[in-house]
GROMACS .gro file of C-alpha atoms in nm:
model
  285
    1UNK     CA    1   8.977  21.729 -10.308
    2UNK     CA    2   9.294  21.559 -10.117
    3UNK     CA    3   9.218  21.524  -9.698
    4UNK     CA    4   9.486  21.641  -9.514
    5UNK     CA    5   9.389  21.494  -9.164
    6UNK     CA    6   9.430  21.715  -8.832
    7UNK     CA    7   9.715  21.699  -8.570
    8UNK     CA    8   9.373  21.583  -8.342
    9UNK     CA    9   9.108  21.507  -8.428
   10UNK     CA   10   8.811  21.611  -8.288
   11UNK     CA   11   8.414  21.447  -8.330
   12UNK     CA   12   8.220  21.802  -8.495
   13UNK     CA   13   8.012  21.650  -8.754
   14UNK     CA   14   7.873  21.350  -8.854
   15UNK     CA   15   8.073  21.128  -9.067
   16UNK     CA   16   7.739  21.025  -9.310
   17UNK     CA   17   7.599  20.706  -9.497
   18UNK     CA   18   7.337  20.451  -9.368
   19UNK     CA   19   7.495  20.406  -9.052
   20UNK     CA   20   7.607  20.769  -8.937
   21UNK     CA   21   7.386  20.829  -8.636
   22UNK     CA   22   7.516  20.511  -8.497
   23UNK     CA   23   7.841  20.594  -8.472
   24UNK     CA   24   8.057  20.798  -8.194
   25UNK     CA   25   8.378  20.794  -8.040
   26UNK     CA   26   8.250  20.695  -7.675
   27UNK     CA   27   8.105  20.444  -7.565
   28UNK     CA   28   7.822  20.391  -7.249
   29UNK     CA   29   7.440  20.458  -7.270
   30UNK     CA   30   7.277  20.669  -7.424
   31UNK     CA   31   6.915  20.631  -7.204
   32UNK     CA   32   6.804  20.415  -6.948
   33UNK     CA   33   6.623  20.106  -7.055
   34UNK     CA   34   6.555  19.774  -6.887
   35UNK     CA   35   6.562  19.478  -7.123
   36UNK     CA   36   6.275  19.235  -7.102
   37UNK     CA   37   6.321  18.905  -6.981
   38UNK     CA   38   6.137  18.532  -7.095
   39UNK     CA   39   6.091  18.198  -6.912
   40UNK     CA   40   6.350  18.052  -7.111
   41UNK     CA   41   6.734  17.957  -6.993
   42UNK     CA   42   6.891  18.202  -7.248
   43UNK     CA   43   6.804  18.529  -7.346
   44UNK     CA   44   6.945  18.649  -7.598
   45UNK     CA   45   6.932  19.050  -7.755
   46UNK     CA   46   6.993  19.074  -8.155
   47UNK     CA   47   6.883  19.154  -8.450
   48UNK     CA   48   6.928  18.935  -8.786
   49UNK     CA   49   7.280  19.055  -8.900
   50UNK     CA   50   7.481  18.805  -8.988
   51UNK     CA   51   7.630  18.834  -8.650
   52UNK     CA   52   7.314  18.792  -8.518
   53UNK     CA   53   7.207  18.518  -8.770
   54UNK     CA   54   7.525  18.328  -8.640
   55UNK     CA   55   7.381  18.261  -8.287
   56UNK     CA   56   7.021  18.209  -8.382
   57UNK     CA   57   7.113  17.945  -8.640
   58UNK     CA   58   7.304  17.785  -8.361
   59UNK     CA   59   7.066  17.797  -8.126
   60UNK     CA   60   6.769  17.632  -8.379
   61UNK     CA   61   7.030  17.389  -8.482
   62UNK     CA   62   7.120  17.288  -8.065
   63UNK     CA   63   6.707  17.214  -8.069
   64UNK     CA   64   6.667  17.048  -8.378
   65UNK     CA   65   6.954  16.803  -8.262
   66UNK     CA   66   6.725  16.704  -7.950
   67UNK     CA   67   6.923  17.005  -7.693
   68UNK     CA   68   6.604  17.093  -7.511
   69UNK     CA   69   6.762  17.286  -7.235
   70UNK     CA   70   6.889  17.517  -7.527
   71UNK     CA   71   6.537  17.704  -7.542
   72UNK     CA   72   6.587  18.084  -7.556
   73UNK     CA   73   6.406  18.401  -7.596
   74UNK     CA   74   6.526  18.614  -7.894
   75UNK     CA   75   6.409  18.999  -7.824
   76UNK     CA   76   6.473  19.225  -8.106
   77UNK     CA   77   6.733  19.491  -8.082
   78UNK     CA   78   6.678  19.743  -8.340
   79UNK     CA   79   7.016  19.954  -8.373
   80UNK     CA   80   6.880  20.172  -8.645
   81UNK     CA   81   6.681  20.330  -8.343
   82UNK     CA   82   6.962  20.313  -8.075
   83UNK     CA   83   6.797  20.016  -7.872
   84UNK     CA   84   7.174  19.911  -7.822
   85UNK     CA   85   7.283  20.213  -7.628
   86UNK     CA   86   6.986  20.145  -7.396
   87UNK     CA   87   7.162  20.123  -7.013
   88UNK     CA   88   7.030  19.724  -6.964
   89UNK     CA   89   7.210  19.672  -7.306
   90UNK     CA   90   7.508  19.819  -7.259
   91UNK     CA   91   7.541  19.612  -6.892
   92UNK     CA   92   7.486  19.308  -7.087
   93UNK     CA   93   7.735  19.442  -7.382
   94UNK     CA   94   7.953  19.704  -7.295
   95UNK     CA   95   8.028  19.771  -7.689
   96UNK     CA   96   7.707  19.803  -7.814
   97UNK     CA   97   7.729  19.580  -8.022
   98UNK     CA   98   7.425  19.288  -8.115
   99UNK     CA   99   7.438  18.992  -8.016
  100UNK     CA  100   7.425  18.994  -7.606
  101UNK     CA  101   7.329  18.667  -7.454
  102UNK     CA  102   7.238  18.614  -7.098
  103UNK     CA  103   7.279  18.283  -6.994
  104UNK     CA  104   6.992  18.230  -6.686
  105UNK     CA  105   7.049  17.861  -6.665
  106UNK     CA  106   7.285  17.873  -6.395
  107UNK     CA  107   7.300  17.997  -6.035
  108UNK     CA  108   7.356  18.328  -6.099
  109UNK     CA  109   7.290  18.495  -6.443
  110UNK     CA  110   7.600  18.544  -6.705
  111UNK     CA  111   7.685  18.760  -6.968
  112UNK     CA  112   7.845  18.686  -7.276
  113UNK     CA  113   7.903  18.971  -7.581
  114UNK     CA  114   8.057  18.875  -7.902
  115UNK     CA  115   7.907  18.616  -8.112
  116UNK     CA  116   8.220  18.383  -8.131
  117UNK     CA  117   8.247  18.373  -7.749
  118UNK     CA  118   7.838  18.327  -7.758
  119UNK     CA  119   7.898  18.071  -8.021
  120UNK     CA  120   8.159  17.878  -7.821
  121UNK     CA  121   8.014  17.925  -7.521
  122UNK     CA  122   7.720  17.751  -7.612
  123UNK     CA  123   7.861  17.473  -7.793
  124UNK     CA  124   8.083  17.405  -7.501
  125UNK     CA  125   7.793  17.392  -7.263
  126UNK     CA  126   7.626  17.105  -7.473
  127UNK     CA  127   7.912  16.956  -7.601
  128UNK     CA  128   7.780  17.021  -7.982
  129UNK     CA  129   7.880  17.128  -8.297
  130UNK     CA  130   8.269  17.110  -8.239
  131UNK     CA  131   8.401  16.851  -8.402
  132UNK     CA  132   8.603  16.580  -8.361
  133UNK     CA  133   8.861  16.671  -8.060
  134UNK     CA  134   9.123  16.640  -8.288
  135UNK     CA  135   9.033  16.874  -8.517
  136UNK     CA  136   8.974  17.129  -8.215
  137UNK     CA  137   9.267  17.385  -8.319
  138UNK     CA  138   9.140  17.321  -8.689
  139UNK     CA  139   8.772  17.442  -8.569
  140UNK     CA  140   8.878  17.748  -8.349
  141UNK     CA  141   9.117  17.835  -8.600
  142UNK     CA  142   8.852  17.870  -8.844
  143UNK     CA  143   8.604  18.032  -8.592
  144UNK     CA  144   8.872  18.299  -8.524
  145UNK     CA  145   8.964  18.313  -8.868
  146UNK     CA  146   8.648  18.438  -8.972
  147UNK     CA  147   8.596  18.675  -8.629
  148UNK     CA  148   8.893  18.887  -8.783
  149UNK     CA  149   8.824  18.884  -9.164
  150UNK     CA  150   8.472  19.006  -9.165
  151UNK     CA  151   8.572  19.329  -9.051
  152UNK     CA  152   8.685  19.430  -9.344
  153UNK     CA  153   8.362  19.225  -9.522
  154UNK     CA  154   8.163  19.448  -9.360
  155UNK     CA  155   8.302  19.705  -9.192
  156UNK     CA  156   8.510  19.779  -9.474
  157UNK     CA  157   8.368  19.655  -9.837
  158UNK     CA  158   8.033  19.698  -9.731
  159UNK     CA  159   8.035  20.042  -9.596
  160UNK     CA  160   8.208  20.194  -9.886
  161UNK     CA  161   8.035  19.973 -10.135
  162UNK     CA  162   7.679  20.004 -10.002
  163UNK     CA  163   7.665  20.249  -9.735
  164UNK     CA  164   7.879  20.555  -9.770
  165UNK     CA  165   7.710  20.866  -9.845
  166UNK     CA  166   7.904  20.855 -10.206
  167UNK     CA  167   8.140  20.573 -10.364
  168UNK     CA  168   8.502  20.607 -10.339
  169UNK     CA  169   8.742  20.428 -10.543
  170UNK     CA  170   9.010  20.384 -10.338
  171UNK     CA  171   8.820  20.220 -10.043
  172UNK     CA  172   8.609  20.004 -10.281
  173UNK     CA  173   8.909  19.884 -10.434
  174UNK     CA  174   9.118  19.806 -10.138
  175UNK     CA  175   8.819  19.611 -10.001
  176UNK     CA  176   8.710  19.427 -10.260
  177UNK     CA  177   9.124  19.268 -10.350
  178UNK     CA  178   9.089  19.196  -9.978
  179UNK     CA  179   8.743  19.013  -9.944
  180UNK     CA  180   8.814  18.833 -10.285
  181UNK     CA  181   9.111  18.689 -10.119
  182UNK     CA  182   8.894  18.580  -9.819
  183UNK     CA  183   8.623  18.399 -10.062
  184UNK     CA  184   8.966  18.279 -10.267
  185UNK     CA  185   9.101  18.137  -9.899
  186UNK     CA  186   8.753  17.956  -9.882
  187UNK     CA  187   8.711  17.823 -10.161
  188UNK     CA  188   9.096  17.664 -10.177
  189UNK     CA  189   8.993  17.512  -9.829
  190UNK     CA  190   8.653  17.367  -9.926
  191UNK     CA  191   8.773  17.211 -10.296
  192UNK     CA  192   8.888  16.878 -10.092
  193UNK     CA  193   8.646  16.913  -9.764
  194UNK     CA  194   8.306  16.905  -9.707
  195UNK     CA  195   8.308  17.140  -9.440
  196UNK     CA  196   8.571  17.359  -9.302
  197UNK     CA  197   8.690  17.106  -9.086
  198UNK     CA  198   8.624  16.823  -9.299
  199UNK     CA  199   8.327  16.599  -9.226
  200UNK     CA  200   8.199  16.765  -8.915
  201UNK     CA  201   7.981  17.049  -8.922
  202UNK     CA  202   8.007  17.264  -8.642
  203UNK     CA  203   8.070  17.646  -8.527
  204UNK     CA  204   8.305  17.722  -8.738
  205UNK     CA  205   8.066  17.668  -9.053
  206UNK     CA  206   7.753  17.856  -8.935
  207UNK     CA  207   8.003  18.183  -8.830
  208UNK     CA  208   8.147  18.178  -9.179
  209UNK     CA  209   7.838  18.094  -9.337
  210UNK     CA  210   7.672  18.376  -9.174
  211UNK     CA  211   7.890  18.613  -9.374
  212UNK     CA  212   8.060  18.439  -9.651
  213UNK     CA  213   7.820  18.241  -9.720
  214UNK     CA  214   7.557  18.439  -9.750
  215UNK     CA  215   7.748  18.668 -10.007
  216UNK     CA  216   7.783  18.353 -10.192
  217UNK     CA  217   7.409  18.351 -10.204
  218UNK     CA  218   7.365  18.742 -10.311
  219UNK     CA  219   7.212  18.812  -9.968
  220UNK     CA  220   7.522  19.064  -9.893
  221UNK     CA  221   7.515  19.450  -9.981
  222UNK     CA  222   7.374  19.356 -10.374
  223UNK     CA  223   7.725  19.266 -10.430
  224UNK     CA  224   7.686  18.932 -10.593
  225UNK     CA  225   7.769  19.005 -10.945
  226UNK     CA  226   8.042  19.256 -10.849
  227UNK     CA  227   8.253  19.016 -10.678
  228UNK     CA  228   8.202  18.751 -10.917
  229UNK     CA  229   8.075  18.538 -10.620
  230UNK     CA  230   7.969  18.252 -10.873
  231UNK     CA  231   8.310  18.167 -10.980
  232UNK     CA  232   8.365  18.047 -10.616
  233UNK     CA  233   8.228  17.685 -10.667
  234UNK     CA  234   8.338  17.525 -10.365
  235UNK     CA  235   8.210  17.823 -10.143
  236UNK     CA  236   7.883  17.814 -10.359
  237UNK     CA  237   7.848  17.404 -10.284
  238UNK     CA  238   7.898  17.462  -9.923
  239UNK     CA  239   7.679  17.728  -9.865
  240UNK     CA  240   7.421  17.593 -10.046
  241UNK     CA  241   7.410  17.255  -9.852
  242UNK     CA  242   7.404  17.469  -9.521
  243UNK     CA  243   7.148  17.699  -9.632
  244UNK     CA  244   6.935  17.361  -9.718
  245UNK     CA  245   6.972  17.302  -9.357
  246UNK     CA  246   6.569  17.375  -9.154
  247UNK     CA  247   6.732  17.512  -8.846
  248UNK     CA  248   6.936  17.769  -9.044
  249UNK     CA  249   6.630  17.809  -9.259
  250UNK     CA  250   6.429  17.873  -8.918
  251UNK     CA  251   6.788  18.095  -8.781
  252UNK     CA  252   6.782  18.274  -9.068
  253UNK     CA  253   6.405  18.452  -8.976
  254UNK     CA  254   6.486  18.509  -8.606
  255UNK     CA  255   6.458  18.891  -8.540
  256UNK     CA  256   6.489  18.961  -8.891
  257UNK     CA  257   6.308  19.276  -9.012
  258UNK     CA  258   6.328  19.328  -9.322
  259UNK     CA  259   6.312  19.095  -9.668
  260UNK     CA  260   6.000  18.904  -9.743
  261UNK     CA  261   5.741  18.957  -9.503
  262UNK     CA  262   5.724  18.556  -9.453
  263UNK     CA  263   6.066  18.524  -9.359
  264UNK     CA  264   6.039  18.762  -9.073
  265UNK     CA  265   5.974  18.663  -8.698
  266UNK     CA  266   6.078  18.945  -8.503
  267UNK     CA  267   6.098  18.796  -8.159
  268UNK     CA  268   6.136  18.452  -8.084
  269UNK     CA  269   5.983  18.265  -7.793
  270UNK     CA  270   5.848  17.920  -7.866
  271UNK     CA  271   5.926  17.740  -8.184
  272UNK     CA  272   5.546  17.733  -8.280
  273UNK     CA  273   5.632  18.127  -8.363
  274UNK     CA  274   5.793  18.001  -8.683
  275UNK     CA  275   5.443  17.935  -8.762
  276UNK     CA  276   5.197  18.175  -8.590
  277UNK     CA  277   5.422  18.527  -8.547
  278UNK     CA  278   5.618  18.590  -8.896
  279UNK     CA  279   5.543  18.960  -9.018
  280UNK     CA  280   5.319  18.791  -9.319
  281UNK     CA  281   5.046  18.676  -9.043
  282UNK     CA  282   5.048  18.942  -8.775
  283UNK     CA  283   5.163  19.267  -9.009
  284UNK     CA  284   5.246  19.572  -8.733
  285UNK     CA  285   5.100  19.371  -8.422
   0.00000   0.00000   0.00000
């Protein structure tokens, strides 16, 4: 049956699928809630997304390189419960959206929401994981590049693909062309590179890992063979030589909750956790 939208629209129902309770037109909290705080520098607020997986890979990567003033505590935001309309959330992240970092290292505490900004921020503050200064506009280009496509990775192809209440051709079909042309972009970039900015790994890589990459892998919405993701071979080599990497093996688990009971450490707070704390040795505790 053809939609024939309003002259306004107005919010009277939910709009359905997976995500539906999560979703309204305003924005502010919903209760209040104070958000714990650690003894490390950074706190940061997540949950293993791939936004989320972005910034925890990051931050296990800044320690495994010797960065021990990048120690942080990783509390588990669980948005499938509203934890992220919670009022100490939403002062840290006005969107509601996971990540939220606050960086405690300082003077006076800061804020920073969006995991590219987290992700620069970061590497700026310990001069890591950006590359060779020349290939700075190369790197943020990249970073930025994948900040606007994955909207319509996940927000789009995955929502209509995996989460709406029923599948829609249309949608699927106008997502899919574009997120085939985002792997195609990829994989055109990494036939002559070994990273996307050559020889340096840096930001840029573990943001489009995060999402791309992981597809590449069949970690994305059980999408794999749909999108054909094996006939990317350059993405494919890439992400598998990242996904080799310990600290994005170790970023990977950080307030992850579901998967393989191993493979989940729910809050982070010392990096003997990876060993003592995954769901596999302490169940429901």
């Amino acid at each position: 049956m053809a939609y024939t939208p309003p002259e306004i629209w107005s919010w009277d129902a939910e709009s359905g699928g997976t995500w539906a309770k999560l979703n309204r037109p305003i924005a502010g909290p919903t209760h209040d809630t104070d958000l714990p705080v650690g003894e490390h520098p950074f706190q940061l607020y997540s949950l293993a997304t791939p936004n989320g997986v972005k910034v925890t890979v990051l931050f296990e990567e800044l320690l495994a390189a010797g960065v021990t003033d990048a120690e942080y505590d990783a509390w588990l935001i669980r948005i499938q419960e509203g934890d992220q309309f919670g009022s100490g959330f939403v002062e840290v992240n006005p969107n509601s959206k996971i990540p939220a970092l606050m960086d405690r290292s300082g003077p006076e505490p800061v804020r920073i929401f969006e995991s590219g900004a987290i992700l620069l921020h970061l590497a700026e503050k310990f001069d890591s994981f950006l590359g060779a200064p020349a290939n700075r506009p190369e790197m943020l280009s990249w970073l930025f590049w994948q900040m606007g496509s994955a909207p319509y990775l996940g927000g789009g192809f995955g929502h209509f693909y995996a989460y709406a209440p029923e599948p829609m051709e249309y949608p699927i079909n106008r997502f899919t062309m574009e997120v085939k042309r985002q792997l195609d972009v990829l994989n055109r970039t990494l036939a002559d590179r070994r990273y996307l900015t050559g020889e340096d790994y840096t930001i840029a890589d573990m943001a489009n890992w995060a999402w791309y990459g992981q597809l590449a892998l069949g970690r994305q919405y059980g999408a794999g063979t749909f999108l054909q993701v094996d006939t990317y071979e350059h993405v494919q080599r890439w992400a598998k030589e990242i996904d080799a990497r310990p600290a994005v093996q170790r970023g990977r688990m950080v307030n992850r909750t579901f998967g393989e009971p191993e493979m989940q450490l729910h809050e982070r707070h010392d990096a003997s956790d990876f060993d003592t704390k995954t769901q596999d040795k302490v169940g429901d505790a």
